DNA sequence: CCAATTAGTTTAAAATATCAAACAAAAAGC
DNA sequence: GCTTTTTGTTTGATATTTTAAACTAATTGG
């Protein structure tokens, strides 16, 4: 954070000399000079006085972009950074259309069963198994999911979840669709 | 601009005592005390040191919203529990509009950071912490999430995830929106 | 060209911030 | 209850910033 440079750039942008800014701010010109040269580290009160000379808020002062940059490109840069900073992401579901979102943490005791397959309205559902094992039936095809496995399907297809194992199973799921706006129905409907 | 109050609120939000923050920042506790009581007006260098203790950038510090607003996170105990045929469901987010769905399993090593807050296109994001601790910033408000806690927010708000803890953190998240149709961008963009 | 103005820099007192340590008050253990 | 720990506050010594004024350099105008 080069405070001095920041102040100087902004001051010049306003077309003010050190003395002119100092006068408006109620400080001496030497103060401005030293701050800009980073000879001193101004007190917060002094900084406030100086900014009043523009005038400019503290937030604005610190968030002002000194270099003109393209917003889109800035985003791309941020995105690259994030991956470089060690965040590992596993995409479980992909290619999605339209609709609302609900996320559920589902705990399946041994033997639990969502019951006979049922059809929800237009929507999608994705999920991943956190703990235990789950049997998933979608469109009359049977899948066995273990921790780390994920799934994605259209809720227009008949589906069912069962825990046939000996231990409790935990699934984190999210689903979209008209029913999502009615949590109760969604929950029971699962 | 009540600098003292601002610092105090943010410090407490981070769950730090004056001494603890001082230690991390490399200043004395008396400095923190006096700044918070507005007894002194800290030098910019001191302020920088203090913010490093969080850590937090100056921009973020001054733009952070101090007031509590719309609920963004849903604590473990706040989440609606539902039972359907022996399946325990915890509703984490609710009331959702329209859009597609993507689900991610996100692994945050200690120190991981999604980087500067960024704004995605129209959409929503919900999630829950499976393991470890995560610091979530949404719309310049900070939340600390622990296993069982969940969150929900509009991706039009600037947001950021960080793991400030010593252990790996795992979050299951789902998000909707136009970007969801582009898995790569979505994944990295988080 | 030479004074007069304006620019930014530097210097030694005055004002202020920071540190180290002691203080008070509350919370946590026992 | 009592001690120990943790919290935030205060105080005198030290370090830093701020001022006021002098200084340099460049520019403007006559």
Short mmCIF file of C-alpha atoms (C1' of nucleotides) in Angstrom, two decimals:
data_model
loop_
_atom_site.label_atom_id
_atom_site.label_comp_id
_atom_site.label_asym_id
_atom_site.label_seq_id
_atom_site.Cartn_x
_atom_site.Cartn_y
_atom_site.Cartn_z
CA UNK A 1 0.00 0.00 0.00
CA UNK A 2 1.86 3.04 -1.24
CA UNK A 3 -0.07 5.74 0.54
CA UNK A 4 2.11 8.56 -0.68
CA UNK A 5 1.78 7.64 -4.31
CA UNK A 6 -1.95 7.18 -3.91
CA UNK A 7 -2.36 10.62 -2.43
CA UNK A 8 -0.21 12.22 -5.04
CA UNK A 9 -2.01 10.62 -7.96
CA UNK A 10 -5.37 11.61 -6.58
CA UNK A 11 -4.23 15.11 -5.77
CA UNK A 12 -2.95 15.66 -9.28
CA UNK A 13 -6.11 14.21 -10.68
CA UNK A 14 -7.89 16.99 -8.85
CA UNK A 15 -5.46 19.50 -10.28
CA UNK A 16 -4.31 20.75 -6.90
CA UNK A 17 -0.87 21.77 -5.69
CA UNK A 18 0.39 20.59 -2.33
CA UNK A 19 -0.15 24.03 -0.89
CA UNK A 20 -3.63 24.38 -2.33
CA UNK A 21 -4.68 21.02 -0.98
CA UNK A 22 -3.06 21.76 2.35
CA UNK A 23 -4.94 25.03 2.58
CA UNK A 24 -8.27 23.40 1.87
CA UNK A 25 -7.50 20.56 4.22
CA UNK A 26 -6.31 22.72 7.07
CA UNK A 27 -2.83 21.26 7.29
CA UNK A 28 0.54 22.57 6.24
CA UNK A 29 2.06 21.95 2.89
CA UNK A 30 4.97 20.18 4.47
CA UNK A 31 2.59 17.58 5.78
CA UNK A 32 1.38 16.85 2.30
CA UNK A 33 4.89 16.75 0.99
CA UNK A 34 6.09 14.29 3.61
CA UNK A 35 3.10 12.05 3.24
CA UNK A 36 3.53 11.85 -0.51
CA UNK A 37 7.20 11.05 -0.15
CA UNK A 38 6.37 8.45 2.49
CA UNK A 39 8.73 10.24 4.82
CA UNK A 40 6.07 10.01 7.51
CA UNK A 41 3.07 7.85 8.17
CA UNK A 42 0.25 10.28 8.72
CA UNK A 43 -2.10 10.00 11.63
CA UNK A 44 -5.60 8.97 10.72
CA UNK A 45 -6.89 12.38 11.73
CA UNK A 46 -4.46 14.07 9.40
CA UNK A 47 -5.44 11.77 6.60
CA UNK A 48 -9.06 12.65 7.19
CA UNK A 49 -8.25 16.35 7.07
CA UNK A 50 -6.37 15.93 3.85
CA UNK A 51 -9.15 13.98 2.20
CA UNK A 52 -11.60 16.64 3.26
CA UNK A 53 -9.62 18.99 1.08
CA UNK A 54 -10.74 17.24 -2.07
CA UNK A 55 -13.28 16.36 -0.63
CA UNK A 56 -13.27 12.59 -0.65
CA UNK A 57 -14.36 9.84 1.69
CA UNK A 58 -11.92 7.38 3.17
CA UNK A 59 -13.66 4.47 1.50
CA UNK A 60 -13.43 6.16 -1.84
CA UNK A 61 -9.82 7.09 -1.29
CA UNK A 62 -8.76 3.54 -0.59
CA UNK A 63 -10.96 1.82 -3.12
CA UNK A 64 -10.22 4.16 -5.98
CA UNK A 65 -8.50 2.35 -8.74
CA UNK A 66 -5.36 4.18 -9.66
CA UNK A 67 -5.02 2.44 -12.95
CA UNK A 68 -7.86 2.31 -15.34
CA UNK A 69 -8.63 -1.32 -15.93
CA UNK A 70 -11.26 -3.26 -17.76
CA UNK A 71 -13.72 -4.80 -15.37
CA UNK A 72 -13.95 -8.04 -17.31
CA UNK A 73 -10.25 -8.50 -17.47
CA UNK A 74 -9.99 -7.75 -13.78
CA UNK A 75 -12.36 -10.59 -13.08
CA UNK A 76 -10.39 -12.99 -15.18
CA UNK A 77 -7.31 -12.11 -13.21
CA UNK A 78 -9.06 -12.77 -9.97
CA UNK A 79 -10.26 -16.07 -11.17
CA UNK A 80 -6.79 -17.19 -12.09
CA UNK A 81 -5.58 -16.12 -8.68
CA UNK A 82 -8.11 -18.15 -6.87
CA UNK A 83 -7.10 -21.36 -8.42
CA UNK A 84 -3.48 -20.55 -7.74
CA UNK A 85 -4.28 -20.03 -4.09
CA UNK A 86 -4.94 -23.64 -3.50
CA UNK A 87 -8.70 -23.94 -3.49
CA UNK A 88 -9.59 -27.38 -4.84
CA UNK A 89 -13.03 -27.52 -6.36
CA UNK A 90 -14.87 -30.63 -7.50
CA UNK A 91 -17.72 -29.95 -9.82
CA UNK A 92 -20.41 -32.47 -9.11
CA UNK A 93 -23.29 -31.21 -11.19
CA UNK A 94 -23.02 -29.22 -14.39
CA UNK A 95 -24.99 -27.79 -17.29
CA UNK A 96 -28.01 -26.32 -15.65
CA UNK A 97 -31.10 -24.66 -17.08
CA UNK A 98 -33.35 -22.47 -14.96
CA UNK A 99 -35.06 -22.51 -11.61
CA UNK A 100 -34.69 -21.86 -7.91
CA UNK A 101 -32.39 -23.51 -5.43
CA UNK A 102 -32.77 -25.38 -2.18
CA UNK A 103 -30.03 -27.15 -0.30
CA UNK A 104 -30.65 -29.96 2.13
CA UNK A 105 -28.59 -31.98 4.52
CA UNK A 106 -30.19 -35.39 4.56
CA UNK A 107 -29.51 -37.95 7.25
CA UNK A 108 -30.47 -41.52 6.44
CA UNK A 109 -30.50 -43.95 9.34
CA UNK A 110 -29.96 -47.60 8.38
CA UNK A 111 -33.02 -48.78 6.51
CA UNK A 112 -34.28 -45.33 5.67
CA UNK A 113 -36.24 -45.08 2.47
CA UNK A 114 -37.82 -42.16 0.68
CA UNK A 115 -40.45 -44.61 -0.45
CA UNK A 116 -41.84 -45.43 -3.82
CA UNK A 117 -40.45 -43.38 -6.64
CA UNK A 118 -42.27 -40.18 -7.22
CA UNK A 119 -42.16 -37.48 -9.79
CA UNK A 120 -41.58 -33.88 -8.91
CA UNK A 121 -42.34 -31.00 -11.16
CA UNK A 122 -39.85 -29.60 -13.57
CA UNK A 123 -36.52 -29.30 -11.80
CA UNK A 124 -33.08 -30.72 -11.13
CA UNK A 125 -31.38 -32.31 -8.21
CA UNK A 126 -27.70 -32.73 -7.45
CA UNK A 127 -25.99 -34.16 -4.42
CA UNK A 128 -23.01 -35.85 -2.90
CA UNK A 129 -22.58 -38.48 -0.24
CA UNK A 130 -20.72 -37.31 2.82
CA UNK A 131 -20.95 -40.40 4.93
CA UNK A 132 -22.26 -43.96 4.56
CA UNK A 133 -23.70 -45.57 1.47
CA UNK A 134 -26.80 -44.76 -0.51
CA UNK A 135 -28.75 -46.58 -3.13
CA UNK A 136 -30.23 -44.25 -5.68
CA UNK A 137 -32.82 -45.23 -8.20
CA UNK A 138 -33.45 -42.89 -11.10
CA UNK A 139 -35.63 -43.75 -14.05
CA UNK A 140 -35.64 -47.38 -12.97
CA UNK A 141 -31.86 -47.62 -13.01
CA UNK A 142 -30.10 -48.41 -9.75
CA UNK A 143 -26.92 -46.71 -8.54
CA UNK A 144 -24.83 -47.31 -5.43
CA UNK A 145 -23.15 -44.23 -4.07
CA UNK A 146 -20.28 -44.07 -1.62
CA UNK A 147 -18.71 -41.07 0.16
CA UNK A 148 -17.37 -38.67 -2.44
CA UNK A 149 -19.72 -39.82 -5.14
CA UNK A 150 -22.16 -37.34 -6.57
CA UNK A 151 -25.27 -37.36 -8.70
CA UNK A 152 -27.33 -35.13 -10.92
CA UNK A 153 -30.71 -35.77 -12.49
CA UNK A 154 -33.92 -34.15 -13.65
CA UNK A 155 -36.63 -34.40 -11.08
CA UNK A 156 -39.09 -35.14 -13.82
CA UNK A 157 -37.69 -38.64 -13.66
CA UNK A 158 -38.95 -41.01 -10.99
CA UNK A 159 -36.38 -41.52 -8.26
CA UNK A 160 -35.82 -42.97 -4.83
CA UNK A 161 -33.16 -42.97 -2.10
CA UNK A 162 -32.49 -45.85 0.28
CA UNK A 163 -29.89 -46.64 2.88
CA UNK A 164 -29.36 -50.39 2.76
CA UNK A 165 -26.19 -50.28 4.84
CA UNK A 166 -25.51 -50.74 8.54
CA UNK A 167 -24.52 -47.16 9.24
CA UNK A 168 -26.12 -43.76 9.00
CA UNK A 169 -25.68 -42.08 5.66
CA UNK A 170 -25.44 -38.35 5.10
CA UNK A 171 -26.09 -36.65 1.80
CA UNK A 172 -25.88 -33.03 0.89
CA UNK A 173 -28.27 -32.27 -1.90
CA UNK A 174 -29.54 -29.30 -3.76
CA UNK A 175 -32.51 -29.13 -6.01
CA UNK A 176 -34.22 -26.64 -8.17
CA UNK A 177 -37.68 -26.24 -9.51
CA UNK A 178 -41.09 -24.85 -8.64
CA UNK A 179 -41.27 -27.01 -5.54
CA UNK A 180 -38.19 -25.37 -4.19
CA UNK A 181 -40.22 -22.38 -3.24
CA UNK A 182 -42.20 -24.62 -0.95
CA UNK A 183 -39.65 -26.15 1.38
CA UNK A 184 -42.14 -28.40 3.10
CA UNK A 185 -43.28 -30.01 -0.08
CA UNK A 186 -39.76 -30.32 -1.27
CA UNK A 187 -38.67 -32.06 1.88
CA UNK A 188 -41.47 -34.50 1.96
CA UNK A 189 -41.45 -34.88 -1.74
CA UNK A 190 -37.94 -36.13 -1.70
CA UNK B 1 -15.99 8.31 10.61
CA UNK B 2 -15.76 6.63 13.98
CA UNK B 3 -12.56 4.73 13.50
CA UNK B 4 -12.48 3.37 17.03
CA UNK B 5 -15.93 1.89 16.86
CA UNK B 6 -15.22 0.45 13.44
CA UNK B 7 -12.12 -1.29 14.66
CA UNK B 8 -13.82 -2.60 17.75
CA UNK B 9 -16.80 -4.03 15.88
CA UNK B 10 -14.58 -5.74 13.37
CA UNK B 11 -12.25 -7.03 16.04
CA UNK B 12 -15.12 -8.56 17.98
CA UNK B 13 -16.54 -10.01 14.80
CA UNK B 14 -13.28 -11.85 14.45
CA UNK B 15 -13.55 -13.01 18.04
CA UNK B 16 -10.27 -11.44 19.11
CA UNK B 17 -9.33 -9.66 22.33
CA UNK B 18 -7.36 -6.44 22.22
CA UNK B 19 -4.28 -8.29 23.39
CA UNK B 20 -4.70 -11.09 20.88
CA UNK B 21 -5.11 -8.70 18.00
CA UNK B 22 -2.20 -6.62 19.24
CA UNK B 23 -0.01 -9.68 19.35
CA UNK B 24 -0.88 -10.70 15.83
CA UNK B 25 -0.50 -7.15 14.59
CA UNK B 26 2.80 -6.48 16.28
CA UNK B 27 1.63 -3.55 18.37
CA UNK B 28 0.86 -3.19 22.03
CA UNK B 29 -2.57 -3.73 23.51
CA UNK B 30 -2.64 -0.18 24.74
CA UNK B 31 -2.47 0.99 21.17
CA UNK B 32 -5.55 -0.98 20.30
CA UNK B 33 -7.32 0.27 23.38
CA UNK B 34 -6.62 3.90 22.65
CA UNK B 35 -7.56 3.62 19.02
CA UNK B 36 -10.86 2.03 19.88
CA UNK B 37 -11.62 4.69 22.43
CA UNK B 38 -10.61 7.37 19.94
CA UNK B 39 -8.13 8.63 22.48
CA UNK B 40 -5.56 8.77 19.72
CA UNK B 41 -5.61 8.95 15.98
CA UNK B 42 -3.37 6.13 14.83
CA UNK B 43 -0.68 6.61 12.28
CA UNK B 44 -1.38 4.99 8.99
CA UNK B 45 1.46 2.57 9.54
CA UNK B 46 -0.04 1.49 12.83
CA UNK B 47 -3.41 1.04 11.25
CA UNK B 48 -1.85 -1.15 8.60
CA UNK B 49 -0.16 -3.25 11.25
CA UNK B 50 -3.40 -3.68 13.13
CA UNK B 51 -5.32 -4.72 10.04
CA UNK B 52 -2.62 -7.24 9.24
CA UNK B 53 -3.58 -8.91 12.47
CA UNK B 54 -6.95 -9.99 11.10
CA UNK B 55 -5.79 -10.01 8.30
CA UNK B 56 -7.74 -7.47 6.34
CA UNK B 57 -6.99 -4.95 3.64
CA UNK B 58 -7.49 -1.25 4.16
CA UNK B 59 -10.10 -1.09 1.43
CA UNK B 60 -12.06 -3.85 3.04
CA UNK B 61 -11.72 -2.30 6.45
CA UNK B 62 -13.21 0.98 5.37
CA UNK B 63 -15.89 -0.41 3.12
CA UNK B 64 -17.13 -3.09 5.50
CA UNK B 65 -20.72 -2.61 6.52
CA UNK B 66 -21.03 -2.52 10.27
CA UNK B 67 -24.75 -2.95 10.53
CA UNK B 68 -26.46 -6.28 10.48
CA UNK B 69 -28.76 -6.68 7.55
CA UNK B 70 -30.67 -9.40 5.78
CA UNK B 71 -29.90 -12.86 6.99
CA UNK B 72 -27.23 -14.51 4.95
CA UNK B 73 -26.19 -17.46 7.01
CA UNK B 74 -28.24 -20.02 8.81
CA UNK B 75 -26.65 -21.46 11.92
CA UNK B 76 -26.74 -25.18 12.51
CA UNK B 77 -29.43 -24.83 15.16
CA UNK B 78 -31.46 -22.40 13.07
CA UNK B 79 -31.89 -24.70 10.15
CA UNK B 80 -35.29 -26.24 9.65
CA UNK B 81 -35.27 -29.93 10.34
CA UNK B 82 -37.68 -32.10 8.47
CA UNK B 83 -38.47 -35.74 8.70
CA UNK B 84 -39.93 -37.68 5.82
CA UNK B 85 -40.16 -41.41 6.08
CA UNK B 86 -37.22 -41.64 8.45
CA UNK B 87 -35.04 -39.27 6.46
CA UNK B 88 -33.81 -36.32 8.47
CA UNK B 89 -33.59 -33.19 6.38
CA UNK B 90 -31.97 -29.92 7.27
CA UNK B 91 -33.16 -27.12 5.09
CA UNK B 92 -30.29 -24.74 4.73
CA UNK B 93 -31.47 -22.22 2.20
CA UNK B 94 -35.02 -21.52 1.24
CA UNK B 95 -37.18 -19.32 -0.96
CA UNK B 96 -35.49 -19.49 -4.27
CA UNK B 97 -36.43 -17.94 -7.61
CA UNK B 98 -35.18 -19.30 -10.90
CA UNK B 99 -32.06 -20.59 -12.53
CA UNK B 100 -29.82 -23.57 -13.08
CA UNK B 101 -27.90 -25.55 -10.55
CA UNK B 102 -24.31 -26.59 -9.99
CA UNK B 103 -22.96 -28.38 -6.98
CA UNK B 104 -19.37 -28.24 -5.84
CA UNK B 105 -17.33 -30.01 -3.24
CA UNK B 106 -14.80 -27.41 -2.16
CA UNK B 107 -11.66 -28.30 -0.27
CA UNK B 108 -9.86 -25.42 1.42
CA UNK B 109 -6.37 -26.13 2.70
CA UNK B 110 -5.24 -23.89 5.56
CA UNK B 111 -4.67 -20.43 4.18
CA UNK B 112 -6.79 -20.99 1.11
CA UNK B 113 -8.47 -17.88 -0.18
CA UNK B 114 -10.80 -17.36 -3.08
CA UNK B 115 -9.22 -13.95 -3.42
CA UNK B 116 -10.69 -10.50 -3.65
CA UNK B 117 -14.41 -10.44 -3.60
CA UNK B 118 -15.93 -10.76 -6.98
CA UNK B 119 -19.37 -10.46 -8.37
CA UNK B 120 -20.89 -13.18 -10.42
CA UNK B 121 -23.83 -12.68 -12.68
CA UNK B 122 -27.35 -13.00 -11.45
CA UNK B 123 -27.61 -16.10 -9.36
CA UNK B 124 -27.68 -17.62 -5.90
CA UNK B 125 -25.31 -19.66 -3.85
CA UNK B 126 -25.98 -21.89 -0.88
CA UNK B 127 -23.66 -24.13 1.04
CA UNK B 128 -22.77 -25.84 4.26
CA UNK B 129 -19.53 -26.51 6.05
CA UNK B 130 -18.71 -30.17 6.41
CA UNK B 131 -15.35 -29.91 8.06
CA UNK B 132 -13.08 -27.19 9.40
CA UNK B 133 -13.84 -23.51 9.65
CA UNK B 134 -14.51 -20.98 6.95
CA UNK B 135 -14.61 -17.22 6.94
CA UNK B 136 -17.23 -15.92 4.55
CA UNK B 137 -17.49 -12.33 3.45
CA UNK B 138 -20.68 -11.29 1.71
CA UNK B 139 -21.51 -7.72 0.88
CA UNK B 140 -18.65 -6.57 3.11
CA UNK B 141 -20.00 -8.39 6.13
CA UNK B 142 -17.95 -11.14 7.73
CA UNK B 143 -19.21 -14.48 8.96
CA UNK B 144 -17.41 -17.31 10.61
CA UNK B 145 -18.84 -20.69 9.75
CA UNK B 146 -18.29 -23.94 11.55
CA UNK B 147 -19.32 -27.47 10.66
CA UNK B 148 -23.10 -27.62 10.40
CA UNK B 149 -23.49 -23.95 9.59
CA UNK B 150 -24.89 -23.00 6.23
CA UNK B 151 -25.26 -19.90 4.11
CA UNK B 152 -27.31 -18.49 1.31
CA UNK B 153 -26.79 -15.33 -0.68
CA UNK B 154 -27.23 -13.72 -4.06
CA UNK B 155 -24.13 -13.96 -6.19
CA UNK B 156 -24.69 -10.41 -7.32
CA UNK B 157 -23.19 -9.47 -3.97
CA UNK B 158 -19.41 -9.43 -3.67
CA UNK B 159 -18.20 -12.40 -1.69
CA UNK B 160 -15.13 -14.28 -0.63
CA UNK B 161 -14.21 -17.48 1.16
CA UNK B 162 -11.14 -17.96 3.30
CA UNK B 163 -9.81 -20.70 5.52
CA UNK B 164 -7.94 -18.98 8.33
CA UNK B 165 -7.73 -22.10 10.46
CA UNK B 166 -5.06 -24.73 10.90
CA UNK B 167 -6.99 -27.55 9.31
CA UNK B 168 -8.48 -28.28 5.94
CA UNK B 169 -12.05 -27.09 5.52
CA UNK B 170 -14.64 -28.72 3.34
CA UNK B 171 -17.71 -26.95 2.06
CA UNK B 172 -20.50 -28.30 -0.04
CA UNK B 173 -21.98 -25.51 -2.07
CA UNK B 174 -24.51 -25.13 -4.80
CA UNK B 175 -25.02 -22.15 -6.97
CA UNK B 176 -27.31 -21.08 -9.71
CA UNK B 177 -27.13 -18.57 -12.46
CA UNK B 178 -26.01 -18.07 -16.05
CA UNK B 179 -22.42 -18.92 -15.15
CA UNK B 180 -23.54 -22.32 -14.01
CA UNK B 181 -23.80 -23.36 -17.61
CA UNK B 182 -20.06 -22.90 -17.82
CA UNK B 183 -18.70 -25.33 -15.25
CA UNK B 184 -15.08 -24.26 -15.58
CA UNK B 185 -15.79 -20.62 -14.95
CA UNK B 186 -18.10 -21.45 -12.13
CA UNK B 187 -15.59 -23.66 -10.44
CA UNK B 188 -12.70 -21.28 -10.73
CA UNK B 189 -14.84 -18.27 -10.23
CA UNK B 190 -15.89 -19.32 -6.83
"C1'" DC C 1 16.91 40.17 -17.34
"C1'" DC C 2 14.92 40.49 -12.86
"C1'" DA C 3 11.46 40.49 -9.58
"C1'" DA C 4 7.38 37.95 -8.12
"C1'" DT C 5 4.85 33.97 -7.85
"C1'" DT C 6 4.36 29.10 -7.42
"C1'" DA C 7 6.15 24.67 -7.05
"C1'" DG C 8 8.01 21.06 -3.70
"C1'" DT C 9 11.56 20.16 0.01
"C1'" DT C 10 13.77 20.45 4.39
"C1'" DT C 11 14.66 21.83 9.50
"C1'" DA C 12 14.12 22.42 14.55
"C1'" DA C 13 10.43 23.26 18.10
"C1'" DA C 14 5.68 21.68 19.44
"C1'" DA C 15 2.19 18.32 19.43
"C1'" DT C 16 0.89 13.69 19.22
"C1'" DA C 17 1.24 8.63 18.95
"C1'" DT C 18 3.38 4.39 20.70
"C1'" DC C 19 5.50 1.52 24.02
"C1'" DA C 20 6.29 -0.77 28.37
"C1'" DA C 21 4.51 -1.46 32.59
"C1'" DA C 22 1.34 -1.05 36.15
"C1'" DC C 23 -3.56 -0.76 37.14
"C1'" DA C 24 -8.49 -2.11 37.71
"C1'" DA C 25 -12.29 -5.19 36.80
"C1'" DA C 26 -14.36 -9.02 35.27
"C1'" DA C 27 -14.40 -13.97 34.14
"C1'" DA C 28 -12.70 -18.64 34.85
"C1'" DG C 29 -10.90 -22.32 37.78
"C1'" DC C 30 -10.60 -24.58 41.93
"C1'" DG D 1 -15.16 -18.03 48.86
"C1'" DC D 2 -10.44 -17.41 46.88
"C1'" DT D 3 -6.82 -17.42 43.43
"C1'" DT D 4 -5.52 -17.18 38.64
"C1'" DT D 5 -6.32 -15.67 34.17
"C1'" DT D 6 -8.06 -12.61 30.96
"C1'" DT D 7 -9.95 -8.44 29.80
"C1'" DG D 8 -9.60 -3.42 28.91
"C1'" DT D 9 -7.58 0.97 30.83
"C1'" DT D 10 -4.20 4.26 32.24
"C1'" DT D 11 0.55 6.49 32.95
"C1'" DG D 12 5.29 8.22 32.23
"C1'" DA D 13 9.08 7.64 28.95
"C1'" DT D 14 10.18 7.33 24.17
"C1'" DA D 15 9.42 7.76 19.30
"C1'" DT D 16 7.00 9.88 15.64
"C1'" DT D 17 4.26 13.26 13.39
"C1'" DT D 18 3.00 18.13 12.59
"C1'" DT D 19 3.89 22.71 12.39
"C1'" DA D 20 6.04 27.09 11.16
"C1'" DA D 21 9.47 28.91 8.72
"C1'" DA D 22 13.34 28.90 5.81
"C1'" DC D 23 15.14 26.97 1.60
"C1'" DT D 24 15.62 25.59 -3.40
"C1'" DA D 25 14.02 25.44 -7.99
"C1'" DA D 26 11.13 26.45 -11.66
"C1'" DT D 27 7.87 29.42 -13.88
"C1'" DT D 28 5.43 33.74 -14.89
"C1'" DG D 29 5.14 38.59 -16.07
"C1'" DG D 30 6.79 43.08 -16.58
#
